[in-house]
mmCIF file of N, CA and C in Angstrom:
data_model
loop_
_atom_site.group_PDB
_atom_site.id
_atom_site.type_symbol
_atom_site.label_atom_id
_atom_site.label_comp_id
_atom_site.label_asym_id
_atom_site.label_seq_id
_atom_site.Cartn_x
_atom_site.Cartn_y
_atom_site.Cartn_z
ATOM 1 N N MET Q 1 73.052 140.380 10.795
ATOM 2 C CA MET Q 1 72.211 139.437 11.361
ATOM 3 C C MET Q 1 70.764 139.712 11.281
ATOM 4 N N ILE Q 2 70.012 138.781 11.218
ATOM 5 C CA ILE Q 2 68.540 139.481 10.738
ATOM 6 C C ILE Q 2 67.847 140.038 11.931
ATOM 7 N N LYS Q 3 68.060 139.751 13.134
ATOM 8 C CA LYS Q 3 67.844 140.773 14.193
ATOM 9 C C LYS Q 3 67.900 142.283 14.093
ATOM 10 N N ASP Q 4 68.918 142.884 13.550
ATOM 11 C CA ASP Q 4 69.560 143.767 13.259
ATOM 12 C C ASP Q 4 68.681 144.590 12.060
ATOM 13 N N VAL Q 5 68.160 143.668 11.066
ATOM 14 C CA VAL Q 5 67.221 144.410 10.064
ATOM 15 C C VAL Q 5 65.816 144.397 10.674
ATOM 16 N N ILE Q 6 65.478 143.620 11.570
ATOM 17 C CA ILE Q 6 64.118 143.406 11.944
ATOM 18 C C ILE Q 6 64.058 144.946 12.978
ATOM 19 N N LEU Q 7 65.136 144.951 13.752
ATOM 20 C CA LEU Q 7 64.840 146.376 14.828
ATOM 21 C C LEU Q 7 65.200 147.476 13.882
ATOM 22 N N SER Q 8 65.751 147.377 12.756
ATOM 23 C CA SER Q 8 65.873 148.828 12.132
ATOM 24 C C SER Q 8 64.632 149.214 11.512
ATOM 25 N N VAL Q 9 63.510 148.451 11.312
ATOM 26 C CA VAL Q 9 62.268 148.933 10.712
ATOM 27 C C VAL Q 9 61.477 150.014 11.893
ATOM 28 N N PRO Q 10 61.374 150.893 11.128
ATOM 29 C CA PRO Q 10 60.606 152.013 12.275
ATOM 30 C C PRO Q 10 59.227 151.436 12.670
ATOM 31 N N PHE Q 11 58.746 152.047 13.477
ATOM 32 C CA PHE Q 11 57.259 152.014 14.011
ATOM 33 C C PHE Q 11 56.432 152.850 13.335
ATOM 34 N N THR Q 12 55.209 152.638 12.736
ATOM 35 C CA THR Q 12 54.242 153.467 12.087
ATOM 36 C C THR Q 12 54.368 154.859 13.060
ATOM 37 N N LYS Q 13 54.274 155.961 12.442
ATOM 38 C CA LYS Q 13 54.226 157.231 13.189
ATOM 39 C C LYS Q 13 52.910 157.104 14.178
ATOM 40 N N GLY Q 14 53.087 157.411 15.271
ATOM 41 C CA GLY Q 14 52.127 157.419 16.555
ATOM 42 C C GLY Q 14 51.612 156.025 17.065
ATOM 43 N N PHE Q 15 52.269 155.148 16.565
ATOM 44 C CA PHE Q 15 52.256 153.699 17.080
ATOM 45 C C PHE Q 15 52.706 153.578 18.659
ATOM 46 N N LEU Q 16 54.151 153.996 18.733
ATOM 47 C CA LEU Q 16 54.348 153.675 20.146
ATOM 48 C C LEU Q 16 53.467 154.462 21.253
ATOM 49 N N GLU Q 17 53.024 155.669 20.898
ATOM 50 C CA GLU Q 17 52.407 156.522 21.625
ATOM 51 C C GLU Q 17 50.944 155.811 21.954
ATOM 52 N N LEU Q 18 50.307 155.110 20.807
ATOM 53 C CA LEU Q 18 49.247 154.295 20.951
ATOM 54 C C LEU Q 18 49.539 153.394 22.038
ATOM 55 N N LEU Q 19 50.512 152.464 22.031
ATOM 56 C CA LEU Q 19 50.814 151.497 22.823
ATOM 57 C C LEU Q 19 50.982 151.946 24.190
ATOM 58 N N LYS Q 20 51.737 152.939 24.570
ATOM 59 C CA LYS Q 20 51.754 153.743 26.154
ATOM 60 C C LYS Q 20 50.471 154.090 26.438
ATOM 61 N N PHE Q 21 49.634 154.705 25.669
ATOM 62 C CA PHE Q 21 48.190 155.061 26.033
ATOM 63 C C PHE Q 21 47.423 153.883 26.322
ATOM 64 N N LEU Q 22 47.328 152.798 25.502
ATOM 65 C CA LEU Q 22 46.594 151.398 25.939
ATOM 66 C C LEU Q 22 47.252 151.036 27.240
ATOM 67 N N ASN Q 23 48.602 151.046 27.365
ATOM 68 C CA ASN Q 23 49.149 150.452 28.538
ATOM 69 C C ASN Q 23 48.723 151.130 29.856
ATOM 70 N N GLU Q 24 48.569 152.521 29.888
ATOM 71 C CA GLU Q 24 48.335 153.221 30.964
ATOM 72 C C GLU Q 24 46.733 153.281 31.103
ATOM 73 N N ASN Q 25 45.836 152.650 30.251
ATOM 74 C CA ASN Q 25 44.441 152.533 30.463
ATOM 75 C C ASN Q 25 44.216 151.055 30.083
ATOM 76 N N ARG Q 26 45.086 150.158 30.744
ATOM 77 C CA ARG Q 26 44.745 148.929 30.552
ATOM 78 C C ARG Q 26 43.382 148.218 31.137
ATOM 79 N N ASP Q 27 43.008 148.729 31.943
ATOM 80 C CA ASP Q 27 41.637 148.158 32.631
ATOM 81 C C ASP Q 27 40.558 148.290 31.572
ATOM 82 N N GLU Q 28 40.771 149.465 30.643
ATOM 83 C CA GLU Q 28 39.475 149.526 29.956
ATOM 84 C C GLU Q 28 39.703 148.850 28.462
ATOM 85 N N TYR Q 29 41.005 148.116 28.146
ATOM 86 C CA TYR Q 29 41.243 147.679 27.120
ATOM 87 C C TYR Q 29 41.755 146.342 27.131
ATOM 88 N N ASP Q 30 41.440 145.289 26.242
ATOM 89 C CA ASP Q 30 41.986 143.960 25.828
ATOM 90 C C ASP Q 30 43.182 144.418 24.710
ATOM 91 N N ILE Q 31 44.351 144.024 25.019
ATOM 92 C CA ILE Q 31 45.444 144.248 24.318
ATOM 93 C C ILE Q 31 46.019 143.142 23.638
ATOM 94 N N MET Q 32 45.783 142.725 22.403
ATOM 95 C CA MET Q 32 46.578 141.636 21.981
ATOM 96 C C MET Q 32 47.285 141.767 20.617
ATOM 97 N N ILE Q 33 48.121 141.014 20.472
ATOM 98 C CA ILE Q 33 48.682 140.951 19.067
ATOM 99 C C ILE Q 33 48.251 139.505 18.439
ATOM 100 N N ASN Q 34 47.772 139.702 17.038
ATOM 101 C CA ASN Q 34 47.122 138.609 16.366
ATOM 102 C C ASN Q 34 48.081 138.529 15.008
ATOM 103 N N SER Q 35 49.136 137.914 14.967
ATOM 104 C CA SER Q 35 50.123 138.282 13.783
ATOM 105 C C SER Q 35 50.367 136.951 13.010
ATOM 106 N N ASN Q 36 50.728 136.963 11.932
ATOM 107 C CA ASN Q 36 51.125 135.640 11.017
ATOM 108 C C ASN Q 36 52.689 135.855 10.914
ATOM 109 N N SER Q 37 53.323 136.744 11.976
ATOM 110 C CA SER Q 37 54.783 136.579 11.818
ATOM 111 C C SER Q 37 55.315 135.302 12.838
ATOM 112 N N ASN Q 38 56.022 135.719 13.819
ATOM 113 C CA ASN Q 38 56.611 134.592 14.455
ATOM 114 C C ASN Q 38 57.049 134.983 15.966
ATOM 115 N N SER Q 39 57.050 134.267 16.853
ATOM 116 C CA SER Q 39 57.413 134.841 18.137
ATOM 117 C C SER Q 39 58.868 135.288 18.325
ATOM 118 N N VAL Q 40 59.635 135.072 17.735
ATOM 119 C CA VAL Q 40 61.018 135.489 17.770
ATOM 120 C C VAL Q 40 61.190 136.956 17.492
ATOM 121 N N PHE Q 41 60.610 137.364 16.325
ATOM 122 C CA PHE Q 41 60.602 138.552 15.792
ATOM 123 C C PHE Q 41 59.941 139.749 16.634
ATOM 124 N N ILE Q 42 58.589 139.211 17.019
ATOM 125 C CA ILE Q 42 57.880 139.780 17.903
ATOM 126 C C ILE Q 42 58.420 140.156 19.361
ATOM 127 N N ASP Q 43 59.106 139.280 19.738
ATOM 128 C CA ASP Q 43 59.535 139.377 20.994
ATOM 129 C C ASP Q 43 60.833 140.491 21.005
ATOM 130 N N TRP Q 44 61.485 140.193 19.897
ATOM 131 C CA TRP Q 44 62.503 141.089 19.663
ATOM 132 C C TRP Q 44 62.218 142.835 19.561
ATOM 133 N N ILE Q 45 61.017 142.955 18.929
ATOM 134 C CA ILE Q 45 60.741 144.301 18.685
ATOM 135 C C ILE Q 45 59.837 144.830 19.806
ATOM 136 N N LEU Q 46 59.282 143.806 20.517
ATOM 137 C CA LEU Q 46 58.439 144.466 22.069
ATOM 138 C C LEU Q 46 59.596 144.719 22.984
ATOM 139 N N GLU Q 47 60.700 143.868 22.933
ATOM 140 C CA GLU Q 47 61.889 143.949 24.069
ATOM 141 C C GLU Q 47 62.458 145.203 23.496
ATOM 142 N N GLU Q 48 63.059 145.381 22.450
ATOM 143 C CA GLU Q 48 63.753 146.686 21.991
ATOM 144 C C GLU Q 48 62.706 147.853 22.252
ATOM 145 N N ALA Q 49 61.771 147.950 22.074
ATOM 146 C CA ALA Q 49 60.518 149.106 22.469
ATOM 147 C C ALA Q 49 60.271 149.191 23.878
ATOM 148 N N ASP Q 50 60.704 148.199 24.656
ATOM 149 C CA ASP Q 50 60.205 148.096 26.086
ATOM 150 C C ASP Q 50 58.671 147.876 26.127
ATOM 151 N N MET Q 51 58.216 147.088 25.341
ATOM 152 C CA MET Q 51 56.615 146.815 25.434
ATOM 153 C C MET Q 51 56.292 145.603 25.666
ATOM 154 N N LEU Q 52 57.399 144.530 26.019
ATOM 155 C CA LEU Q 52 57.006 143.241 26.212
ATOM 156 C C LEU Q 52 55.778 143.081 27.092
ATOM 157 N N ASN Q 53 55.571 143.816 28.272
ATOM 158 C CA ASN Q 53 54.468 143.532 29.191
ATOM 159 C C ASN Q 53 53.120 144.361 28.828
ATOM 160 N N VAL Q 54 53.061 144.999 27.642
ATOM 161 C CA VAL Q 54 52.026 145.787 27.320
ATOM 162 C C VAL Q 54 50.721 144.985 26.975
ATOM 163 N N PHE Q 55 50.997 143.600 26.140
ATOM 164 C CA PHE Q 55 50.024 142.991 25.773
ATOM 165 C C PHE Q 55 49.519 141.592 26.636
ATOM 166 N N ASP Q 56 48.090 141.457 26.638
ATOM 167 C CA ASP Q 56 47.649 140.592 27.434
ATOM 168 C C ASP Q 56 47.785 139.163 26.829
ATOM 169 N N ASP Q 57 47.965 139.152 25.361
ATOM 170 C CA ASP Q 57 47.980 138.156 24.803
ATOM 171 C C ASP Q 57 48.766 138.040 23.214
ATOM 172 N N VAL Q 58 49.620 137.332 22.987
ATOM 173 C CA VAL Q 58 50.296 137.460 21.647
ATOM 174 C C VAL Q 58 50.219 136.058 20.881
ATOM 175 N N VAL Q 59 49.195 136.088 19.983
ATOM 176 C CA VAL Q 59 48.936 134.884 19.076
ATOM 177 C C VAL Q 59 49.834 135.036 17.950
ATOM 178 N N THR Q 60 50.662 134.093 17.800
ATOM 179 C CA THR Q 60 51.665 134.118 16.420
ATOM 180 C C THR Q 60 52.331 132.614 16.285
ATOM 181 N N ASN Q 61 52.676 132.394 15.235
ATOM 182 C CA ASN Q 61 53.682 131.231 15.024
ATOM 183 C C ASN Q 61 54.926 131.314 15.999
ATOM 184 N N PRO Q 62 54.920 130.083 16.610
ATOM 185 C CA PRO Q 62 56.004 130.016 17.586
ATOM 186 C C PRO Q 62 57.474 129.723 16.774
ATOM 187 N N GLY Q 63 58.181 130.299 17.447
ATOM 188 C CA GLY Q 63 59.747 130.214 16.536
ATOM 189 C C GLY Q 63 60.876 130.123 17.623
ATOM 190 N N TYR Q 64 61.981 129.974 16.913
ATOM 191 C CA TYR Q 64 63.145 129.464 17.910
ATOM 192 C C TYR Q 64 64.435 129.570 16.968
ATOM 193 N N ILE Q 65 65.493 130.199 17.483
ATOM 194 C CA ILE Q 65 66.707 130.064 16.901
ATOM 195 C C ILE Q 65 67.333 128.581 17.294
ATOM 196 N N ASP Q 66 67.804 127.803 16.428
ATOM 197 C CA ASP Q 66 68.379 126.570 16.800
ATOM 198 C C ASP Q 66 69.829 126.784 16.800
ATOM 199 N N ASP Q 67 70.655 125.582 17.200
ATOM 200 C CA ASP Q 67 71.927 125.592 17.471
ATOM 201 C C ASP Q 67 72.872 126.172 16.420
ATOM 202 N N ASP Q 68 72.284 125.988 15.055
ATOM 203 C CA ASP Q 68 72.953 126.529 13.958
ATOM 204 C C ASP Q 68 72.742 128.017 13.485
ATOM 205 N N ASP Q 69 72.104 128.495 14.561
ATOM 206 C CA ASP Q 69 71.765 130.051 14.183
ATOM 207 C C ASP Q 69 70.751 130.240 13.192
ATOM 208 N N THR Q 70 69.831 129.385 13.085
ATOM 209 C CA THR Q 70 68.720 129.154 11.901
ATOM 210 C C THR Q 70 67.270 129.429 12.691
ATOM 211 N N LEU Q 71 66.601 130.608 12.047
ATOM 212 C CA LEU Q 71 65.334 130.724 12.781
ATOM 213 C C LEU Q 71 64.554 129.624 12.137
ATOM 214 N N ILE Q 72 63.747 128.884 13.285
ATOM 215 C CA ILE Q 72 62.669 127.818 12.978
ATOM 216 C C ILE Q 72 61.459 128.540 13.334
ATOM 217 N N VAL Q 73 60.559 128.394 12.403
ATOM 218 C CA VAL Q 73 58.995 128.695 12.589
ATOM 219 C C VAL Q 73 58.115 127.790 12.337
ATOM 220 N N GLU Q 74 57.506 127.548 13.124
ATOM 221 C CA GLU Q 74 56.335 126.316 13.361
ATOM 222 C C GLU Q 74 54.924 126.989 13.183
ATOM 223 N N ASP Q 75 54.084 126.193 12.649
ATOM 224 C CA ASP Q 75 52.609 126.560 12.599
ATOM 225 C C ASP Q 75 51.887 126.838 13.835
ATOM 226 N N TYR Q 76 51.160 127.882 14.109
ATOM 227 C CA TYR Q 76 50.503 128.066 15.149
ATOM 228 C C TYR Q 76 49.416 126.977 15.560
ATOM 229 N N HIS Q 77 48.617 126.844 14.434
ATOM 230 C CA HIS Q 77 47.627 125.405 14.337
ATOM 231 C C HIS Q 77 47.368 125.232 12.826
ATOM 232 N N THR Q 78 46.616 124.136 12.842
ATOM 233 C CA THR Q 78 46.196 123.804 11.387
ATOM 234 C C THR Q 78 44.558 124.045 11.395
ATOM 235 N N HIS Q 79 44.228 124.465 10.366
ATOM 236 C CA HIS Q 79 42.700 124.701 10.380
ATOM 237 C C HIS Q 79 42.134 124.652 8.740
ATOM 238 N N ALA Q 80 40.867 124.621 8.446
ATOM 239 C CA ALA Q 80 40.045 124.581 7.113
ATOM 240 C C ALA Q 80 39.850 125.736 6.560
ATOM 241 N N CYS Q 81 39.945 126.671 7.221
ATOM 242 C CA CYS Q 81 39.603 128.107 6.747
ATOM 243 C C CYS Q 81 40.281 128.391 5.339
ATOM 244 N N THR Q 82 39.466 128.711 4.282
ATOM 245 C CA THR Q 82 40.107 129.019 3.100
ATOM 246 C C THR Q 82 40.633 130.580 2.601
ATOM 247 N N ARG Q 83 40.267 131.448 3.647
ATOM 248 C CA ARG Q 83 40.595 132.871 3.636
ATOM 249 C C ARG Q 83 41.994 133.116 4.211
ATOM 250 N N CYS Q 84 42.594 132.063 4.958
ATOM 251 C CA CYS Q 84 43.696 132.400 5.847
ATOM 252 C C CYS Q 84 44.816 131.784 5.515
ATOM 253 N N GLN Q 85 46.175 132.080 5.658
ATOM 254 C CA GLN Q 85 47.273 131.280 5.364
ATOM 255 C C GLN Q 85 46.853 130.071 6.296
ATOM 256 N N LYS Q 86 47.645 128.759 5.686
ATOM 257 C CA LYS Q 86 47.541 127.570 6.453
ATOM 258 C C LYS Q 86 47.803 127.527 7.871
ATOM 259 N N ASN Q 87 48.908 128.348 8.464
ATOM 260 C CA ASN Q 87 49.474 128.286 9.800
ATOM 261 C C ASN Q 87 48.713 128.961 10.808
ATOM 262 N N LEU Q 88 47.894 129.947 10.380
ATOM 263 C CA LEU Q 88 47.280 130.722 11.413
ATOM 264 C C LEU Q 88 45.999 131.291 10.922
ATOM 265 N N CYS Q 89 44.705 131.052 11.669
ATOM 266 C CA CYS Q 89 43.502 131.509 11.112
ATOM 267 C C CYS Q 89 43.173 132.778 12.226
ATOM 268 N N LYS Q 90 43.363 133.767 11.604
ATOM 269 C CA LYS Q 90 43.025 134.847 12.564
ATOM 270 C C LYS Q 90 41.562 135.066 13.199
ATOM 271 N N GLY Q 91 40.512 134.524 12.058
ATOM 272 C CA GLY Q 91 39.171 134.464 12.598
ATOM 273 C C GLY Q 91 39.029 133.423 13.702
ATOM 274 N N LYS Q 92 39.575 132.328 13.694
ATOM 275 C CA LYS Q 92 39.396 131.246 14.666
ATOM 276 C C LYS Q 92 40.035 131.639 15.943
ATOM 277 N N VAL Q 93 40.976 132.329 16.010
ATOM 278 C CA VAL Q 93 41.716 132.710 17.013
ATOM 279 C C VAL Q 93 40.948 133.951 17.779
ATOM 280 N N MET Q 94 40.264 134.658 17.210
ATOM 281 C CA MET Q 94 39.635 135.834 17.618
ATOM 282 C C MET Q 94 37.992 135.458 18.226
ATOM 283 N N HIS Q 95 37.604 134.148 17.932
ATOM 284 C CA HIS Q 95 36.372 133.611 18.512
ATOM 285 C C HIS Q 95 36.382 132.928 19.640
#
């Protein structure tokens, strides 16, 4: 299953320690994910790492598993920016 593959990818060295530090000092930082991935993959990864509650906001393409066990990913929004993928303008999200 794709979930097993996604969860087998290791975090970059030091990343979990960084997230723990940020979580312990969350009054000093805004912590968000701005990703062109999808909510299903991100939720799986954060849940597995016990990091679901670390982030103030997760901006990504909404996704879900349908009745046929197929991953469906929708566009986060549409925009006219020529620098980004058509489904998510990270610059627009950050402003």
